Amino acid sequence: MLISTNQRTLEKSVSFSGIGLHSGRKVHLTLKPAPPNHGIKFKRTDLPNMPVIPALFQMVVDTSLATVIGEEGAIVSTVEHLMASLTGMGVDNALVELDAHEVPVMDGSAKLFTSMIKKAGIVEQKSPRFCFLVKEPIEITDGDRFAAVYPSDTFKITCTIDFAHPIIGIQSFSVDVEPESFEKDIAPARTFCHFKEIEYMKQDGLALGGSLENAIVHDGEKVLNPDGLRFKDEFVRHKILDCIGDFSLLGMPFLGHMVVKKSGHMFNHLFLKEFFTRKKSWDTVLMSDAFPPEDPGKRDYSAVRSVAL
Ligand SMILES: [Zn+2]
């Protein structure tokens, strides 16, 4: 796994463009290097004064269709797949410039974002890396939805979904979030929907850019995309991608095992709210303290120093 004790950013800027899922309009996007302790921020270059919005839990303004962050009327929608890519590839600091309110959907997965990050290159910075360290379980339940974190030596996610559609059914997947597994097992997994959902959304003026090019579309019984699925459990893998994106709004790397069942953007957000109220259940520490280099597999909580941020 990635035990980088220093913060990381991109080596150089990289630009690309794509279509916004809901607007159907072309969006230009540039990922730029950023200094230590900057975090991930989005800059709306199409608005007066070019407002900058930090990608943090406190900035979330909507979670109904996608995760939307915003401040003083300036919003950036559908940040989750790009945020997951930056977190999955271990990038702490970057500035994302875009000329629309929506991150482009690309192929509905994080594949292109991940390859753009690799194209830019990743460099280690001089400043130490901080992380959230889970010390005791935090669990929330809402009907049959469940989300929890448990102490763990790695950032791990286990996700279970249960859809009535025979093509999906019950699927479960578990992954240690580090660049290699993220790129291979999670990033290529596309978002999915029933073809009727697209029709309803288009009637409401949403998903105008939605097509078989940027989602798995099914009719409950079968997948309508001519090339089929990329993984037979692509659905649950995409839910993990969404979770990584949503939980990246914690703003720092995370050491703990997340277990989620039947979750979505809204429930993930509720969980983050609970997480921040349970301050005794976690600590913010230097990554170098969480993993003493001489014994990276074992953690001694008594040796972990809290850091004020
Ligand atoms: Zn998604």
CSV table of C-alpha atoms and ligand atoms in Angstrom, one decimal:
chain,number,residue,atom,x,y,z
A,1,MET,CA,0.0,0.0,0.0
A,2,LEU,CA,1.0,3.6,-0.3
A,3,ILE,CA,2.6,4.7,2.9
A,4,SER,CA,3.8,8.1,1.7
A,5,THR,CA,4.7,10.1,4.8
A,6,ASN,CA,5.0,13.3,2.7
A,7,GLN,CA,2.3,15.2,0.8
A,8,ARG,CA,2.1,14.7,-2.9
A,9,THR,CA,1.0,16.9,-5.8
A,10,LEU,CA,1.1,16.7,-9.6
A,11,GLU,CA,4.4,17.2,-11.5
A,12,LYS,CA,2.9,19.4,-14.2
A,13,SER,CA,-0.5,20.6,-15.4
A,14,VAL,CA,-2.7,18.5,-17.7
A,15,SER,CA,-5.8,19.6,-19.6
A,16,PHE,CA,-8.7,17.8,-21.2
A,17,SER,CA,-12.3,18.3,-22.1
A,18,GLY,CA,-15.6,16.3,-22.0
A,19,ILE,CA,-19.3,16.7,-21.8
A,20,GLY,CA,-21.2,17.6,-18.6
A,21,LEU,CA,-23.7,14.8,-17.8
A,22,HIS,CA,-26.6,17.0,-16.9
A,23,SER,CA,-25.9,20.1,-19.0
A,24,GLY,CA,-24.8,18.2,-22.1
A,25,ARG,CA,-22.3,21.0,-22.7
A,26,LYS,CA,-18.6,20.8,-23.3
A,27,VAL,CA,-16.4,21.5,-20.3
A,28,HIS,CA,-12.6,22.2,-20.3
A,29,LEU,CA,-10.7,21.1,-17.3
A,30,THR,CA,-7.1,21.6,-16.2
A,31,LEU,CA,-5.5,19.8,-13.2
A,32,LYS,CA,-2.6,21.9,-11.8
A,33,PRO,CA,0.1,21.3,-9.1
A,34,ALA,CA,-0.5,23.0,-5.8
A,35,PRO,CA,1.6,23.8,-2.7
A,36,PRO,CA,1.7,21.8,0.5
A,37,ASN,CA,-1.4,22.0,2.8
A,38,HIS,CA,-3.5,23.4,-0.2
A,39,GLY,CA,-5.7,20.3,-0.5
A,40,ILE,CA,-7.9,19.9,-3.6
A,41,LYS,CA,-9.7,23.0,-4.7
A,42,PHE,CA,-11.9,23.8,-7.7
A,43,LYS,CA,-11.7,27.1,-9.6
A,44,ARG,CA,-14.6,28.3,-11.8
A,45,THR,CA,-12.7,30.2,-14.6
A,46,ASP,CA,-16.0,31.0,-16.3
A,47,LEU,CA,-17.3,33.2,-13.5
A,48,PRO,CA,-16.4,36.8,-12.5
A,49,ASN,CA,-13.5,36.8,-10.0
A,50,MET,CA,-13.0,33.1,-10.7
A,51,PRO,CA,-14.1,31.7,-7.3
A,52,VAL,CA,-12.2,28.9,-5.7
A,53,ILE,CA,-14.1,26.2,-3.8
A,54,PRO,CA,-12.2,23.8,-1.5
A,55,ALA,CA,-13.3,20.1,-1.9
A,56,LEU,CA,-14.3,19.7,1.7
A,57,PHE,CA,-17.3,18.1,3.5
A,58,GLN,CA,-18.3,21.5,4.8
A,59,MET,CA,-18.8,22.8,1.3
A,60,VAL,CA,-21.3,20.2,0.2
A,61,VAL,CA,-24.6,21.9,-0.9
A,62,ASP,CA,-26.4,19.0,-2.6
A,63,THR,CA,-26.2,15.2,-2.8
A,64,SER,CA,-29.5,14.3,-4.5
A,65,LEU,CA,-28.1,13.3,-8.0
A,66,ALA,CA,-24.4,13.8,-7.5
A,67,THR,CA,-22.1,15.4,-4.9
A,68,VAL,CA,-22.1,19.1,-5.4
A,69,ILE,CA,-19.9,21.6,-3.5
A,70,GLY,CA,-20.3,25.3,-3.5
A,71,GLU,CA,-19.9,28.7,-1.9
A,72,GLU,CA,-21.7,32.0,-2.3
A,73,GLY,CA,-23.7,30.8,-5.3
A,74,ALA,CA,-20.7,29.3,-7.2
A,75,ILE,CA,-21.0,25.5,-7.4
A,76,VAL,CA,-19.2,22.6,-8.9
A,77,SER,CA,-21.3,19.5,-9.5
A,78,THR,CA,-20.4,15.8,-9.8
A,79,VAL,CA,-17.0,16.1,-8.1
A,80,GLU,CA,-17.0,12.5,-6.9
A,81,HIS,CA,-15.3,10.6,-9.7
A,82,LEU,CA,-12.5,13.1,-10.1
A,83,MET,CA,-12.0,13.4,-6.3
A,84,ALA,CA,-11.9,9.6,-6.1
A,85,SER,CA,-9.2,9.5,-8.8
A,86,LEU,CA,-7.0,12.1,-6.9
A,87,THR,CA,-7.4,10.2,-3.6
A,88,GLY,CA,-7.0,6.8,-5.2
A,89,MET,CA,-3.7,7.9,-6.8
A,90,GLY,CA,-2.5,9.5,-3.6
A,91,VAL,CA,-2.6,13.2,-4.7
A,92,ASP,CA,-3.0,15.5,-1.7
A,93,ASN,CA,-2.7,18.9,-3.3
A,94,ALA,CA,-4.1,20.1,-6.7
A,95,LEU,CA,-6.0,22.9,-8.2
A,96,VAL,CA,-8.8,21.9,-10.6
A,97,GLU,CA,-9.8,24.6,-13.1
A,98,LEU,CA,-13.0,24.3,-15.1
A,99,ASP,CA,-15.1,26.5,-17.2
A,100,ALA,CA,-18.6,25.2,-16.2
A,101,HIS,CA,-20.5,24.2,-13.1
A,102,GLU,CA,-20.1,20.4,-13.8
A,103,VAL,CA,-17.1,18.1,-13.9
A,104,PRO,CA,-17.3,16.3,-17.3
A,105,VAL,CA,-18.7,12.8,-17.1
A,106,MET,CA,-16.2,11.2,-19.5
A,107,ASP,CA,-17.1,7.5,-19.9
A,108,GLY,CA,-19.0,7.4,-16.5
A,109,SER,CA,-15.9,6.0,-14.7
A,110,ALA,CA,-12.7,7.4,-13.3
A,111,LYS,CA,-10.5,5.8,-16.0
A,112,LEU,CA,-9.7,8.9,-17.9
A,113,PHE,CA,-9.1,11.1,-14.8
A,114,THR,CA,-6.7,8.5,-13.5
A,115,SER,CA,-4.8,8.3,-16.7
A,116,MET,CA,-4.6,12.1,-16.8
A,117,ILE,CA,-3.2,12.2,-13.3
A,118,LYS,CA,-0.6,9.6,-14.3
A,119,LYS,CA,0.2,11.7,-17.5
A,120,ALA,CA,0.8,14.7,-15.3
A,121,GLY,CA,3.0,12.7,-12.9
A,122,ILE,CA,3.0,12.7,-9.2
A,123,VAL,CA,5.8,14.3,-7.0
A,124,GLU,CA,6.5,14.1,-3.3
A,125,GLN,CA,6.6,17.4,-1.5
A,126,LYS,CA,8.7,18.5,1.5
A,127,SER,CA,5.8,18.8,4.0
A,128,PRO,CA,4.6,15.9,6.1
A,129,ARG,CA,1.3,14.2,5.5
A,130,PHE,CA,-1.5,14.2,8.1
A,131,CYS,CA,-4.2,11.6,8.2
A,132,PHE,CA,-7.4,10.6,10.1
A,133,LEU,CA,-6.7,7.6,12.2
A,134,VAL,CA,-9.8,5.6,13.4
A,135,LYS,CA,-9.5,4.5,17.0
A,136,GLU,CA,-12.9,3.0,17.6
A,137,PRO,CA,-16.0,2.0,15.5
A,138,ILE,CA,-18.5,4.6,14.3
A,139,GLU,CA,-21.7,3.1,12.8
A,140,ILE,CA,-24.9,4.6,11.5
A,141,THR,CA,-28.0,2.8,10.3
A,142,ASP,CA,-31.1,4.1,8.4
A,143,GLY,CA,-33.5,1.3,7.6
A,144,ASP,CA,-31.5,-1.2,5.6
A,145,ARG,CA,-28.7,1.3,4.9
A,146,PHE,CA,-25.6,1.0,6.9
A,147,ALA,CA,-22.2,2.8,7.1
A,148,ALA,CA,-19.4,2.3,9.5
A,149,VAL,CA,-15.6,2.7,10.0
A,150,TYR,CA,-13.4,0.5,12.1
A,151,PRO,CA,-9.7,0.7,13.0
A,152,SER,CA,-7.4,-0.6,10.3
A,153,ASP,CA,-3.8,-0.4,9.2
A,154,THR,CA,-4.9,0.6,5.7
A,155,PHE,CA,-7.6,2.7,4.0
A,156,LYS,CA,-10.0,-0.1,3.1
A,157,ILE,CA,-13.6,-0.1,1.8
A,158,THR,CA,-16.0,-3.0,1.8
A,159,CYS,CA,-19.3,-2.3,0.0
A,160,THR,CA,-22.5,-4.3,-0.5
A,161,ILE,CA,-25.3,-3.3,-2.8
A,162,ASP,CA,-28.7,-5.0,-3.2
A,163,PHE,CA,-30.9,-4.1,-6.2
A,164,ALA,CA,-34.1,-5.8,-7.1
A,165,HIS,CA,-33.0,-5.9,-10.8
A,166,PRO,CA,-31.8,-9.4,-11.7
A,167,ILE,CA,-28.9,-8.0,-13.7
A,168,ILE,CA,-27.5,-6.5,-10.4
A,169,GLY,CA,-28.9,-8.3,-7.4
A,170,ILE,CA,-26.6,-8.5,-4.3
A,171,GLN,CA,-22.9,-7.7,-4.9
A,172,SER,CA,-20.1,-7.2,-2.5
A,173,PHE,CA,-16.5,-6.0,-3.0
A,174,SER,CA,-13.6,-5.1,-0.7
A,175,VAL,CA,-10.5,-3.2,-1.6
A,176,ASP,CA,-7.4,-1.6,0.0
A,177,VAL,CA,-7.4,1.9,-1.5
A,178,GLU,CA,-3.9,2.4,-3.0
A,179,PRO,CA,-2.9,3.5,-6.5
A,180,GLU,CA,-2.4,0.1,-8.1
A,181,SER,CA,-5.7,-1.5,-6.9
A,182,PHE,CA,-7.6,1.8,-7.5
A,183,GLU,CA,-6.4,2.0,-11.1
A,184,LYS,CA,-7.0,-1.6,-11.9
A,185,ASP,CA,-10.1,-2.6,-9.9
A,186,ILE,CA,-12.1,0.5,-9.2
A,187,ALA,CA,-11.3,3.4,-11.7
A,188,PRO,CA,-12.7,1.7,-14.8
A,189,ALA,CA,-16.1,0.9,-13.2
A,190,ARG,CA,-18.9,3.0,-14.8
A,191,THR,CA,-21.9,4.6,-13.2
A,192,PHE,CA,-25.2,2.8,-14.0
A,193,CYS,CA,-28.9,3.4,-14.4
A,194,HIS,CA,-32.2,1.9,-15.7
A,195,PHE,CA,-33.0,3.3,-19.1
A,196,LYS,CA,-36.3,4.7,-17.7
A,197,GLU,CA,-34.4,6.8,-15.2
A,198,ILE,CA,-32.6,8.5,-18.1
A,199,GLU,CA,-36.0,9.2,-19.9
A,200,TYR,CA,-37.4,10.7,-16.7
A,201,MET,CA,-34.3,12.8,-16.1
A,202,LYS,CA,-34.3,14.1,-19.7
A,203,GLN,CA,-37.9,15.1,-19.3
A,204,ASP,CA,-36.8,17.2,-16.4
A,205,GLY,CA,-34.0,18.8,-18.4
A,206,LEU,CA,-31.3,16.6,-16.6
A,207,ALA,CA,-28.9,14.0,-18.0
A,208,LEU,CA,-28.9,15.8,-21.3
A,209,GLY,CA,-25.4,14.4,-22.0
A,210,GLY,CA,-26.3,10.9,-20.8
A,211,SER,CA,-25.9,8.1,-23.3
A,212,LEU,CA,-24.5,4.5,-23.6
A,213,GLU,CA,-21.1,6.3,-24.0
A,214,ASN,CA,-21.0,7.4,-20.3
A,215,ALA,CA,-23.0,4.9,-18.3
A,216,ILE,CA,-24.0,1.3,-18.0
A,217,VAL,CA,-27.7,1.4,-19.1
A,218,HIS,CA,-29.9,-1.6,-18.3
A,219,ASP,CA,-33.5,-2.6,-18.5
A,220,GLY,CA,-33.4,-4.7,-15.3
A,221,GLU,CA,-32.8,-8.0,-17.1
A,222,LYS,CA,-29.9,-7.1,-19.3
A,223,VAL,CA,-27.2,-4.5,-20.1
A,224,LEU,CA,-28.1,-2.4,-23.2
A,225,ASN,CA,-24.5,-1.3,-23.9
A,226,PRO,CA,-23.3,-3.3,-27.0
A,227,ASP,CA,-19.9,-4.1,-25.3
A,228,GLY,CA,-21.5,-5.3,-22.1
A,229,LEU,CA,-19.8,-4.9,-18.7
A,230,ARG,CA,-16.1,-4.3,-17.9
A,231,PHE,CA,-16.4,-6.5,-14.7
A,232,LYS,CA,-19.2,-8.8,-13.9
A,233,ASP,CA,-19.6,-6.9,-10.6
A,234,GLU,CA,-19.0,-3.5,-12.2
A,235,PHE,CA,-22.0,-2.1,-10.3
A,236,VAL,CA,-20.6,-2.5,-6.8
A,237,ARG,CA,-17.1,-1.4,-7.9
A,238,HIS,CA,-18.7,1.8,-9.1
A,239,LYS,CA,-20.3,2.3,-5.7
A,240,ILE,CA,-16.9,2.0,-4.1
A,241,LEU,CA,-15.6,4.6,-6.5
A,242,ASP,CA,-18.4,6.9,-5.4
A,243,CYS,CA,-17.6,6.2,-1.7
A,244,ILE,CA,-13.9,7.0,-2.2
A,245,GLY,CA,-14.9,10.3,-3.9
A,246,ASP,CA,-17.4,11.2,-1.2
A,247,PHE,CA,-15.1,10.3,1.7
A,248,SER,CA,-12.2,12.2,0.1
A,249,LEU,CA,-14.1,15.3,1.2
A,250,LEU,CA,-12.7,14.6,4.7
A,251,GLY,CA,-9.8,16.6,3.2
A,252,MET,CA,-7.0,14.3,4.4
A,253,PRO,CA,-5.9,10.7,3.9
A,254,PHE,CA,-7.7,8.2,6.1
A,255,LEU,CA,-6.7,5.1,7.9
A,256,GLY,CA,-9.6,2.9,8.7
A,257,HIS,CA,-11.9,0.2,7.3
A,258,MET,CA,-15.2,1.6,5.9
A,259,VAL,CA,-18.1,-0.8,5.5
A,260,VAL,CA,-21.1,0.5,3.6
A,261,LYS,CA,-24.3,-1.2,2.6
A,262,LYS,CA,-26.9,0.2,0.2
A,263,SER,CA,-25.3,3.6,0.5
A,264,GLY,CA,-25.5,6.6,-1.9
A,265,HIS,CA,-24.2,10.2,-2.0
A,266,MET,CA,-26.8,11.4,0.5
A,267,PHE,CA,-26.2,8.6,3.1
A,268,ASN,CA,-22.4,9.0,2.7
A,269,HIS,CA,-22.8,12.6,3.5
A,270,LEU,CA,-24.9,11.8,6.6
A,271,PHE,CA,-22.1,9.4,7.7
A,272,LEU,CA,-19.5,12.2,7.3
A,273,LYS,CA,-21.6,14.4,9.5
A,274,GLU,CA,-21.7,11.7,12.2
A,275,PHE,CA,-17.9,11.2,11.8
A,276,PHE,CA,-17.2,14.8,12.6
A,277,THR,CA,-19.3,14.7,15.7
A,278,ARG,CA,-17.6,11.6,17.1
A,279,LYS,CA,-14.2,13.3,17.7
A,280,LYS,CA,-13.2,10.8,20.4
A,281,SER,CA,-13.4,7.9,17.9
A,282,TRP,CA,-10.5,9.2,15.7
A,283,ASP,CA,-7.4,11.4,15.8
A,284,THR,CA,-5.6,13.5,13.3
A,285,VAL,CA,-2.0,12.4,13.2
A,286,LEU,CA,1.2,12.6,11.2
A,287,MET,CA,1.3,9.7,8.7
A,288,SER,CA,4.8,9.0,9.9
A,289,ASP,CA,3.6,8.5,13.4
A,290,ALA,CA,0.7,6.3,12.3
A,291,PHE,CA,3.2,4.0,10.5
A,292,PRO,CA,6.6,4.0,12.2
A,293,PRO,CA,9.0,3.2,9.4
A,294,GLU,CA,10.8,0.5,11.3
A,295,ASP,CA,7.6,-1.4,11.8
A,296,PRO,CA,5.1,-0.4,9.2
A,297,GLY,CA,2.6,-3.3,9.9
A,298,LYS,CA,2.0,-2.6,13.6
A,299,ARG,CA,0.6,0.5,15.1
A,300,ASP,CA,0.9,1.5,18.7
A,301,TYR,CA,-1.8,4.0,19.6
A,302,SER,CA,0.1,5.3,22.6
A,303,ALA,CA,2.9,6.4,20.3
A,304,VAL,CA,0.6,8.4,18.1
A,305,ARG,CA,0.7,12.1,18.6
A,306,SER,CA,-2.4,14.2,17.9
A,307,VAL,CA,-1.8,17.2,15.7
A,308,ALA,CA,-3.8,20.4,15.9
A,309,LEU,CA,-4.8,21.4,12.4
B,1,ZN,ZN,-20.7,7.6,-9.5
